[in-house]
Amino acid sequence: MRAALLTVPERRWECPNCPAIDVTREAQPHSRFHNCAGLAGLSAPMVPAGTRAKVEAVEREDYIGSEDVQYDGDGRPVMAVVTTRDDGNDVTVYAPTAHGRLG
Ligand SMILES: [Zn+2]
């Protein structure tokens, strides 16, 4: 069953690392990603406008081997982007794609 909303609230998004802003109208909880100029082009989450937050890339430090990992525009392997807010944090993990066997 779907709830019918007469008006879908407008959500404004911004990025603490670059000038990107956006507006979405979506009834379901959602997040907004963009290719962030402030994080060397990584696909990073935006935060609701007015939120005090920082968004940081977490560089991958362990051995990469034959996995396909996410690199930023500077060629650094990035394992996650962490959004830290006053009330908690979110982690966006770039899961590496392993080659070879399954199971
Ligand atoms: Zn950005």
XYZ file of C-alpha atoms and ligand atoms in Angstrom:
104
model
C 0.000 0.000 0.000
C 1.320 3.399 -0.899
C 0.627 6.505 1.027
C -0.540 9.304 -1.187
C 1.129 12.547 -0.381
C -0.466 15.641 -1.731
C 2.726 17.578 -1.630
C 6.168 16.115 -1.770
C 8.478 18.248 0.287
C 11.335 19.846 -1.489
C 14.717 18.867 -0.178
C 17.712 21.035 -0.711
C 21.162 19.538 -0.774
C 24.603 20.947 -0.543
C 28.150 19.743 -0.362
C 30.627 20.853 2.292
C 33.513 20.252 -0.096
C 32.430 22.015 -3.265
C 29.812 24.510 -4.471
C 27.383 21.816 -5.646
C 23.767 22.273 -4.684
C 20.683 20.390 -5.750
C 16.984 20.093 -5.062
C 15.012 16.862 -5.023
C 11.339 16.121 -4.615
C 10.923 12.568 -3.501
C 8.598 11.172 -0.865
C 10.842 8.300 0.133
C 13.954 8.772 2.224
C 16.784 9.225 -0.182
C 20.206 10.651 -0.542
C 21.825 12.615 -3.285
C 25.184 11.891 -4.809
C 27.323 13.955 -7.083
C 30.774 13.802 -8.555
C 32.508 16.024 -6.079
C 35.084 18.475 -7.326
C 36.290 18.885 -3.759
C 37.005 15.164 -3.436
C 38.836 14.741 -6.726
C 35.741 13.690 -8.606
C 34.554 10.961 -6.274
C 30.885 10.113 -6.204
C 30.094 11.604 -2.830
C 26.899 12.133 -0.893
C 25.477 15.587 -0.482
C 24.037 16.658 2.846
C 20.729 18.398 3.495
C 21.256 22.124 3.125
C 22.080 23.758 6.414
C 23.466 20.588 7.967
C 26.736 20.983 9.746
C 28.670 18.102 8.341
C 31.921 17.097 6.841
C 32.390 14.590 4.077
C 35.766 12.929 3.837
C 37.255 10.284 1.612
C 38.896 7.341 3.340
C 41.949 6.210 1.481
C 42.406 2.508 1.217
C 45.647 1.396 2.801
C 45.645 -2.353 2.497
C 46.871 -4.379 -0.433
C 44.659 -4.038 -3.456
C 45.772 -7.094 -5.437
C 43.573 -7.807 -8.416
C 40.462 -6.101 -7.115
C 38.849 -3.264 -8.988
C 38.690 -0.474 -6.494
C 37.420 3.067 -6.679
C 40.093 5.639 -7.410
C 39.714 9.319 -7.009
C 40.836 11.793 -9.651
C 44.290 11.907 -8.094
C 44.734 8.156 -8.488
C 44.384 7.334 -4.824
C 42.421 4.215 -3.970
C 39.416 5.177 -1.896
C 37.505 2.674 0.170
C 34.762 4.849 1.553
C 33.395 8.306 2.033
C 32.416 9.206 5.573
C 29.831 11.853 6.323
C 30.177 13.133 9.878
C 27.334 15.140 11.387
C 26.685 16.396 14.866
C 24.327 13.486 15.479
C 26.245 10.666 13.900
C 27.824 9.585 10.690
C 27.165 7.706 7.490
C 29.657 5.636 5.603
C 29.445 5.117 1.876
C 31.571 2.097 1.074
C 32.960 1.538 -2.382
C 32.915 -2.234 -2.397
C 35.779 -3.582 -4.427
C 34.898 -5.895 -7.250
C 36.838 -9.098 -6.902
C 37.780 -11.142 -9.894
C 37.608 -14.890 -9.998
C 35.772 -17.429 -7.923
C 32.429 -17.087 -6.298
C 31.553 -18.926 -3.147
Zn 30.987 18.148 -3.571
